[in-house]
XYZ file of C-alpha atoms in Angstrom:
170
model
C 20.959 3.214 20.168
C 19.104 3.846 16.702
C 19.923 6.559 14.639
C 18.250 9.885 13.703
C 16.773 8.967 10.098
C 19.129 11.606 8.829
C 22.380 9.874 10.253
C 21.460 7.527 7.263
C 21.183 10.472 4.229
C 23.709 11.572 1.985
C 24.763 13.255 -1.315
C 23.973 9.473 -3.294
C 20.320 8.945 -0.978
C 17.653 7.597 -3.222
C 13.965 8.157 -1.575
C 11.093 6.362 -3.319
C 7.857 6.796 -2.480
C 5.175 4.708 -3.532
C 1.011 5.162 -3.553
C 0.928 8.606 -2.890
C 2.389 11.548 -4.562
C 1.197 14.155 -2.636
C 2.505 15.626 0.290
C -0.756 15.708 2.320
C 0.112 11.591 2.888
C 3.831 11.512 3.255
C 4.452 10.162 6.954
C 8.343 12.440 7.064
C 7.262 15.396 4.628
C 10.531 17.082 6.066
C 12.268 14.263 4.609
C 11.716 14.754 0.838
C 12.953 18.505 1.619
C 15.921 16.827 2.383
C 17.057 14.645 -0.376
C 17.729 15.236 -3.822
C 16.860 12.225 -5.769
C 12.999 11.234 -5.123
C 11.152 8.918 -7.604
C 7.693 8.414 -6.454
C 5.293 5.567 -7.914
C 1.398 5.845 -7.667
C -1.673 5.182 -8.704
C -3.998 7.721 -7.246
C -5.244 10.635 -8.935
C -3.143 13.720 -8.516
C -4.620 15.961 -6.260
C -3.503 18.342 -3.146
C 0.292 18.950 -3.045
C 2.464 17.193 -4.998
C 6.101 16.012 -4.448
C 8.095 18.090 -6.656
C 11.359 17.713 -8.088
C 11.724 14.041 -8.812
C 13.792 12.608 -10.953
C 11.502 9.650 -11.901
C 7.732 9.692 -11.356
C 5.561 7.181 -12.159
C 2.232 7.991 -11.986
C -0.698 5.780 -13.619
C -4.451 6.432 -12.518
C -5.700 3.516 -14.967
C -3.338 0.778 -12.784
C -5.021 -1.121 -10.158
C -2.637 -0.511 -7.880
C 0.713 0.890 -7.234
C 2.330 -3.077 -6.441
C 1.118 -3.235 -10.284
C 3.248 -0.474 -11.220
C 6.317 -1.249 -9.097
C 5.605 -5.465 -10.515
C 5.715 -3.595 -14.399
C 8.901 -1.311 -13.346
C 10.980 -4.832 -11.811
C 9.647 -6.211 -15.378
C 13.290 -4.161 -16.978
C 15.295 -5.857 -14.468
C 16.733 -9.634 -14.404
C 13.428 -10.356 -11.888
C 14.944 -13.649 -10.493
C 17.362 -11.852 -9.432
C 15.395 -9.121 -7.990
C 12.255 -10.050 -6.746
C 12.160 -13.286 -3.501
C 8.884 -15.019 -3.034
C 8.123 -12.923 0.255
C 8.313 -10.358 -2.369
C 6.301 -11.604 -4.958
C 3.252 -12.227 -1.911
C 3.576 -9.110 -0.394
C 3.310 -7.094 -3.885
C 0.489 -9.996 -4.877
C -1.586 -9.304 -1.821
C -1.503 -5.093 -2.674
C -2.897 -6.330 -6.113
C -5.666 -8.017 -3.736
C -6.388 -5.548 -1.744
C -6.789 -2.766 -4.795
C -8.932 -5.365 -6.520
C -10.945 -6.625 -3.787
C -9.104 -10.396 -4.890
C -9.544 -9.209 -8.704
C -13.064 -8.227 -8.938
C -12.638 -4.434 -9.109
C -10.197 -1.754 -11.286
C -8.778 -5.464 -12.926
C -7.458 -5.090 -16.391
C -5.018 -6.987 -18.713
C -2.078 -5.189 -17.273
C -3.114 -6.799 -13.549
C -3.521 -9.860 -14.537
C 0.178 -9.485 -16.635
C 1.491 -7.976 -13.075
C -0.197 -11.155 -11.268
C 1.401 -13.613 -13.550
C 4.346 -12.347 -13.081
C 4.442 -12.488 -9.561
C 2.705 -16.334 -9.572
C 6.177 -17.427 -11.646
C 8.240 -15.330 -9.261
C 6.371 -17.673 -5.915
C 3.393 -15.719 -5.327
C 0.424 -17.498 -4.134
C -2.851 -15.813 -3.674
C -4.338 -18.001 -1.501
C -1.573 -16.646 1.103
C -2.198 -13.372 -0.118
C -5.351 -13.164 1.021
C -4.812 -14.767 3.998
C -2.515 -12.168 4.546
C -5.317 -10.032 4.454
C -7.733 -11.524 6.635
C -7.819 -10.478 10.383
C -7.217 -12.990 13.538
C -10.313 -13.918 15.345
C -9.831 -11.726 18.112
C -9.862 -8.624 15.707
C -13.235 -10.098 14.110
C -14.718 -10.482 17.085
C -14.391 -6.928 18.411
C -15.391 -5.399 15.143
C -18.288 -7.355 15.915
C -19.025 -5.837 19.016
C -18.610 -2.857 17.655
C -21.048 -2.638 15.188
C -23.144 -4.620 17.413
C -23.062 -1.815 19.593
C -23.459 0.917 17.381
C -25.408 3.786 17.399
C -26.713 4.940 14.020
C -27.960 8.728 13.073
C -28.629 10.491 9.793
C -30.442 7.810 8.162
C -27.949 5.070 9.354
C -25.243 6.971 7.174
C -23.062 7.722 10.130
C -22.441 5.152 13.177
C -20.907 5.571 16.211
C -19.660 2.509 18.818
C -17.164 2.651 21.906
C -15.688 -0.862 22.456
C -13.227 -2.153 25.546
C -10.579 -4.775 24.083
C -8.429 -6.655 25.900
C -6.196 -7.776 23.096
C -3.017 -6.414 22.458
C -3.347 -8.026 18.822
C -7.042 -6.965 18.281
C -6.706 -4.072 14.946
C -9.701 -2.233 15.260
């Protein structure tokens, strides 16, 4: 039987939340009511509510992305001890994604952050395909804008799809 997520808080409960500090986003906002220590980590603009009372925040809007931030942060710790190669890809494909694979928001502090994470095993060749979707979620997205209807100058489209994939991510 799982527990209640509260079964697992207490007095020493650390709750870091990363690429949003606002409260509008937060999937458990009852949950940062309920413990102390919060350090939150983003890169967005701040804007609607805001987590208060943290006792680190880390908050950059010039970083690509937050997996930059938390790659800097891991930068004051013994890293080979601290970061695994399933690491390293899953913080090099957020860099991706935020970059659109380094063409976008890409400064001298990504590319330090994407080092980093190449030495540590990451490999952005399996980052991206990370990214990419299976064939049966390509396909139905095809349909689907195959099928669309467009209005307002073809800024707004509209498409109702059947899938029969359990794996299909539409």
């Amino acid at each position: 039987k799982p527990k209640e997520v509260n079964d697992y808080i207490n007095a020493g409960t650390l709750l870091i939340v990363v690429d949003t500090q606002s409260l509008d986003y937060v999937e458990m906002p009852d949950l940062i009511e309920s413990i102390e220590k919060i350090v939150v980590i983003d890169h967005h603009r701040a804007s609607g509510k805001t987590i208060k009372n943290t006792i680190f925040s880390y908050q950059e809007a010039y970083a690509s992305s937050t997996c930059e931030l938390v790659t800097e942060l891991l930068q004051y710790f013994n890293i080979k001890e601290i970061i695994t190669k399933v690491e390293a890809n899953a913080l090099l494909a957020g860099l991706c994604m935020d970059t659109k694979m380094f063409t976008q928001k890409t400064g001298v502090r990504t590319c330090e952050a994407a080092s980093v994470l190449k030495r540590r095993g990451g490999d952005t060749v399996f980052a991206k395909t990370m990214l990419q979707d299976d064939i049966e979620t390509y396909t139905a997205r095809s349909h689907a804008v195959a099928k669309a209807d467009f209005y307002y100058d073809h800024r707004i489209a509209i498409s109702e799809i059947e899938s029969d994939s359990d794996e299909a991510n539409l």
